[in-house]
Short mmCIF file of C-alpha atoms in Angstrom, two decimals:
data_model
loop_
_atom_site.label_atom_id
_atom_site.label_comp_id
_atom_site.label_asym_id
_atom_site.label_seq_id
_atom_site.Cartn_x
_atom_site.Cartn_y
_atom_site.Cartn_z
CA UNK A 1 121.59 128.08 114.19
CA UNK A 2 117.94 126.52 113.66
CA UNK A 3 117.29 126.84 117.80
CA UNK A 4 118.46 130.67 117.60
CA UNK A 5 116.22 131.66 114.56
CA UNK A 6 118.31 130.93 111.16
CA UNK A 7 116.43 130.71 108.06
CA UNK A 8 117.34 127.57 106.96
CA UNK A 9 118.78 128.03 103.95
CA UNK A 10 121.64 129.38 106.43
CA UNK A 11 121.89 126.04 108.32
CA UNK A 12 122.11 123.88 105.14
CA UNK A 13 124.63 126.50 103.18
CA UNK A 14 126.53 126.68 106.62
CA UNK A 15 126.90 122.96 106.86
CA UNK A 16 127.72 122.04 103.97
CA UNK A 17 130.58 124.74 103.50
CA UNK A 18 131.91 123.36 106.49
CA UNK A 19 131.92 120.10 105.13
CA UNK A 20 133.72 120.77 102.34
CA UNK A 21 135.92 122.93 104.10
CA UNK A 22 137.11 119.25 106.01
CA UNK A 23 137.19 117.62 102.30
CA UNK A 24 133.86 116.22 102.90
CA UNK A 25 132.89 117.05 99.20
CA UNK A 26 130.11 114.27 99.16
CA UNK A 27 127.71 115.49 101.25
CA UNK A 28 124.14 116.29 101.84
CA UNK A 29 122.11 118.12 104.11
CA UNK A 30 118.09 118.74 104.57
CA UNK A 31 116.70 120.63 106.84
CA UNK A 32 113.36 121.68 108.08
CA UNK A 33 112.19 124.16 111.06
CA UNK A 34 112.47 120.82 113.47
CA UNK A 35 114.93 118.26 112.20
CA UNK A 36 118.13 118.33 110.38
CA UNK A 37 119.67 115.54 108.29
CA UNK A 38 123.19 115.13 107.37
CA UNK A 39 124.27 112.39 105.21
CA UNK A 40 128.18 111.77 104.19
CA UNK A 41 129.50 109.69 101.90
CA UNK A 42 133.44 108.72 102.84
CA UNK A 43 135.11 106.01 101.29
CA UNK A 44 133.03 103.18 100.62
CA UNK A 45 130.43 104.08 103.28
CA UNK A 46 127.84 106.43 103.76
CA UNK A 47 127.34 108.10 107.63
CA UNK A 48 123.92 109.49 107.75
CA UNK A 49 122.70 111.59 111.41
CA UNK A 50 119.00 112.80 112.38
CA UNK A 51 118.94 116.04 114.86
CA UNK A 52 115.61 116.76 116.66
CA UNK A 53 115.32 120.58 117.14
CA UNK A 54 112.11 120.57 119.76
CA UNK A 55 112.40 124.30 120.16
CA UNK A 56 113.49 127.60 118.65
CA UNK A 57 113.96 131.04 119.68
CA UNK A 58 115.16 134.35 118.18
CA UNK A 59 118.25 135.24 119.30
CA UNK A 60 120.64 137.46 117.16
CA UNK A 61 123.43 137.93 119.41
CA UNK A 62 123.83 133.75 119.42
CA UNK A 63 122.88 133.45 115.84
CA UNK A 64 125.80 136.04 114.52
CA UNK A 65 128.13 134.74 117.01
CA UNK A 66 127.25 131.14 115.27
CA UNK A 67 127.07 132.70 111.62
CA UNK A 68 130.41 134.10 112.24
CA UNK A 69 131.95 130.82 113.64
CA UNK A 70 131.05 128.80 110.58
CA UNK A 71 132.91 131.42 108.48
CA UNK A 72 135.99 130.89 110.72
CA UNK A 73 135.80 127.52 110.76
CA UNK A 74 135.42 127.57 107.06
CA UNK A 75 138.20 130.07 106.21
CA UNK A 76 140.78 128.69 108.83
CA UNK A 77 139.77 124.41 109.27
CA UNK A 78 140.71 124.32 113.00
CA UNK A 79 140.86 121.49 115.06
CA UNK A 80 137.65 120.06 115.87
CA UNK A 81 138.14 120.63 119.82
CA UNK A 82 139.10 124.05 119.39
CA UNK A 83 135.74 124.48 116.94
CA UNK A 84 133.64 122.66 119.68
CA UNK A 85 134.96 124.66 122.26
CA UNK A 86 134.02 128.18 120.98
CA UNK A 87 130.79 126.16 119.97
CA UNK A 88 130.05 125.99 123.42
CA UNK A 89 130.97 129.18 124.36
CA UNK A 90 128.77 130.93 122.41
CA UNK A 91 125.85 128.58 122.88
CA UNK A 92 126.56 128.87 126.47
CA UNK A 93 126.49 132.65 126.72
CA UNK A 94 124.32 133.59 129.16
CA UNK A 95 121.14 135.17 127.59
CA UNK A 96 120.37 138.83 128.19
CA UNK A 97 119.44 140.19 132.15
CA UNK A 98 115.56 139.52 133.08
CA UNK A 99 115.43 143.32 133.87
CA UNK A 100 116.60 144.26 130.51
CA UNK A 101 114.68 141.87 128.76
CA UNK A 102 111.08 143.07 131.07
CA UNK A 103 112.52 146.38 129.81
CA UNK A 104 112.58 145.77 125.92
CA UNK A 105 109.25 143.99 125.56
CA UNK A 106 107.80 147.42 127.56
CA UNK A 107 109.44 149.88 125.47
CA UNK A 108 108.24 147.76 122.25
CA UNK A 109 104.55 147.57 123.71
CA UNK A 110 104.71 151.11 124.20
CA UNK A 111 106.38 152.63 121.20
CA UNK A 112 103.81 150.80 118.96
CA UNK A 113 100.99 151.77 120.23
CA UNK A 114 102.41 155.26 119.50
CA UNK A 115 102.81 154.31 116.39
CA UNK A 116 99.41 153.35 116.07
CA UNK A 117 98.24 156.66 117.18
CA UNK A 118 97.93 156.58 121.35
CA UNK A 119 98.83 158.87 123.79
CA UNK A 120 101.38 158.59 126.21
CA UNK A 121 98.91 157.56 129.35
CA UNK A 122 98.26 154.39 126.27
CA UNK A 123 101.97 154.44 126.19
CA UNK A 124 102.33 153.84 129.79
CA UNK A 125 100.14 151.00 130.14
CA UNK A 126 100.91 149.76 127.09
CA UNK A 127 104.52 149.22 128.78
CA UNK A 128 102.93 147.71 131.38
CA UNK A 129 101.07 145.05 129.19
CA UNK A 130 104.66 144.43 127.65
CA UNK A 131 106.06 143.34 130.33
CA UNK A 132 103.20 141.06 131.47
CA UNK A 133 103.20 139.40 127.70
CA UNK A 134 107.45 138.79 128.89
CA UNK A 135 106.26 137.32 132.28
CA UNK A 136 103.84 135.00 130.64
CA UNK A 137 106.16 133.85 127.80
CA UNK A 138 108.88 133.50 129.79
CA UNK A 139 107.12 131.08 132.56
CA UNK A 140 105.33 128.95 129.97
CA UNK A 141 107.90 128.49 127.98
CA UNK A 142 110.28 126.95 130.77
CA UNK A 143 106.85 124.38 131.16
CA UNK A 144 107.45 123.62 127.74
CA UNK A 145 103.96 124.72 127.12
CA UNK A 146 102.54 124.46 123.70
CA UNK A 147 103.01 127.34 121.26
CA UNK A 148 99.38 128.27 120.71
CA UNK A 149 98.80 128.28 124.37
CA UNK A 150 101.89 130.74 124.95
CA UNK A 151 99.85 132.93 122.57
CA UNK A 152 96.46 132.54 123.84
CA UNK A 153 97.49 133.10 127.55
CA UNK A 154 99.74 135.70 126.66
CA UNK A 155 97.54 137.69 124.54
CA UNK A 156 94.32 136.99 126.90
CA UNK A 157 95.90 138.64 129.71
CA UNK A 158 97.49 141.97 128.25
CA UNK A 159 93.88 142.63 126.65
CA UNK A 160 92.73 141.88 130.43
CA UNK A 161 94.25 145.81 131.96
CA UNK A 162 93.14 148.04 129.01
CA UNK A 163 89.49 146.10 129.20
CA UNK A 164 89.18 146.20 133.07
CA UNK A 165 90.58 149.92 133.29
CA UNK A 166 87.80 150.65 130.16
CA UNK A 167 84.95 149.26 132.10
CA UNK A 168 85.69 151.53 135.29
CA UNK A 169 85.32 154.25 133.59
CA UNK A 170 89.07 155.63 131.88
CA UNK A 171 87.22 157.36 129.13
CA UNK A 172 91.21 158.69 128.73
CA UNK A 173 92.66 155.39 127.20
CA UNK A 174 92.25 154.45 123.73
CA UNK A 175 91.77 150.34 124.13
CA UNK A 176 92.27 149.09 120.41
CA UNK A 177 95.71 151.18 120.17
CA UNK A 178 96.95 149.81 123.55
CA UNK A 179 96.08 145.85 122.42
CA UNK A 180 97.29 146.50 118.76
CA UNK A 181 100.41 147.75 120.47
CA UNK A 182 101.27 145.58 123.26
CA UNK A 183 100.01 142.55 120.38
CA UNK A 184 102.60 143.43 117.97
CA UNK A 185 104.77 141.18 120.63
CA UNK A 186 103.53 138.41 120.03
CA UNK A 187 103.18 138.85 115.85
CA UNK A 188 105.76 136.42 114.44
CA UNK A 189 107.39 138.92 111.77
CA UNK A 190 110.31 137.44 111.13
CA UNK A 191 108.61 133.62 110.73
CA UNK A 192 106.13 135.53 108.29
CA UNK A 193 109.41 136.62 106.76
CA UNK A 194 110.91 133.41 106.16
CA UNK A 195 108.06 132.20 104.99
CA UNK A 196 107.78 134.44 102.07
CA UNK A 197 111.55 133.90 101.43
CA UNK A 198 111.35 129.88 101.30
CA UNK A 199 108.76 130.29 98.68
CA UNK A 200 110.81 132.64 96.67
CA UNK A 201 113.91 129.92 96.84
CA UNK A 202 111.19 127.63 96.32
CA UNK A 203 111.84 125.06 99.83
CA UNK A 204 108.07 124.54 99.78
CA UNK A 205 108.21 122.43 102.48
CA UNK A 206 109.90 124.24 104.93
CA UNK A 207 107.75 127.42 103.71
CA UNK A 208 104.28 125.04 104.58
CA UNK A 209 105.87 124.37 107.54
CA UNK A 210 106.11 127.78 108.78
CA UNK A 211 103.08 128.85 107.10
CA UNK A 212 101.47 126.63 109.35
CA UNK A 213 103.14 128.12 112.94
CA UNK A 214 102.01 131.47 111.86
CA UNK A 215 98.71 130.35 111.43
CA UNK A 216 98.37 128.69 114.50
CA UNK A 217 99.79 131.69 115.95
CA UNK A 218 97.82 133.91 115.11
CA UNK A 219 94.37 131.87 115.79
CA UNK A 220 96.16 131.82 119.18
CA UNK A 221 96.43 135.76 119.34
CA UNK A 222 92.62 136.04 118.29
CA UNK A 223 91.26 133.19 121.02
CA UNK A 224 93.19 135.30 123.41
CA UNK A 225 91.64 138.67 122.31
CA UNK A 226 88.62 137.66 121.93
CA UNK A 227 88.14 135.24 125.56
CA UNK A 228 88.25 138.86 128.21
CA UNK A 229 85.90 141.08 125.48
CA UNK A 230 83.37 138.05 125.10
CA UNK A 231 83.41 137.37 128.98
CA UNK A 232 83.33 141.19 129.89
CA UNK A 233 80.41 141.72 127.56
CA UNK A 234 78.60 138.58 129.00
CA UNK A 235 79.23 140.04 132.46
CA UNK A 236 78.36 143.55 132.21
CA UNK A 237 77.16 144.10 128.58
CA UNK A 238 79.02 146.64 126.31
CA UNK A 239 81.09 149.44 126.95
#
């Protein structure tokens, strides 16, 4: 649940409705952005188990697959097999076709920065920018790269077109509504989200924790932003 994008109040409400589907009644679980703990206390002993998560994504198709399993397993108690076999079903779906997925972050790109108030020629390469933000992600992230780096190359690149095409002349585009656009990508919404939740429910901790990737986050968006502006204007002074 965590590695698909569950808030976490999910993940410890979800486990521990399992458990006590399974008569586990004494049970506890804690749960942060990258761990989970579940302790159990059976008879006369107590079986405690740490889970590492080293990296999270969002995907909704996964996490409702997952969200609905737990209420199956909760309602019906099947056999543990059978439960870990549509466990790795689902976790083993394969995830949605490059093309598509080039597709979606294009269309996103593009549709905000008519939002924002561009034209459809900032439309177009807006789309374009998308799907270099999806190319950049997508390779970094199989390195394992850092999060803030993802960001900073990410965002440092997409600003790159709209700034290049700007100073050869397109007086046509409208550069602050294609980067505020294509940007919008990389934004973590739903973290910021979560975030705001936790603190509601009170789970301070997991709230700081969060609080603390969407900070780092967005310095990572600004570096980026800022790195092809500051080097264009050193290079050939202002537009």
């Amino acid at each position: 649940l965590i590695r698909n994008g569950a808030e976490i109040y999910r993940v410890e409400e979800s486990a521990n409705r399992m458990l006590a589907a399974y008569g586990y009644k004494e049970a506890e679980v804690f749960a942060v952005p990258s761990c989970v703990i579940m302790s159990i206390h059976y008879g006369e002993r107590n079986y405690t188990k740490a889970v590492r998560i080293k990296s999270a994504t969002n995907n909704l198709d996964k996490l409702d697959r997952l969200n609905a399993l737990c209420r199956d397993v909760c309602r019906e108690t099947p056999e543990i097999d059978a439960a870990f076999s549509e466990l790795k079903a689902i976790v083993g779906r394969p995830a949605y076709p490059v093309w598509l997925s080039y597709f979606g972050y294009g269309c996103v790109a593009a549709f905000f920065t008519l939002f924002w108030g561009g034209n459809a020629l900032d439309a177009a390469i807006a789309f374009f920018c998308g799907m270099i933000v999806k190319a950049v992600v997508g390779h970094m992230m199989r390195l394992n790269a850092n999060v803030f780096f993802v960001n900073v190359c990410a965002s440092m690149l997409l600003v790159m077109v709209p700034v290049v095409l700007t100073y050869m002349g397109c007086t046509m585009i409208h550069t602050d509504q294609i980067i505020i656009g294509a940007i919008m990508l990389l934004v973590p919404g739903i973290a910021i989200t979560n975030v705001m939740r936790d603190v509601i429910i009170e789970d301070f901790v997991t709230a700081l924790s969060k609080l603390a990737e969407v900070l780092i986050v967005a310095l990572a968006i600004a570096v980026g932003i800022a790195i092809p502006f500051g080097l264009a204007r050193a290079l050939f002074g202002g537009i």
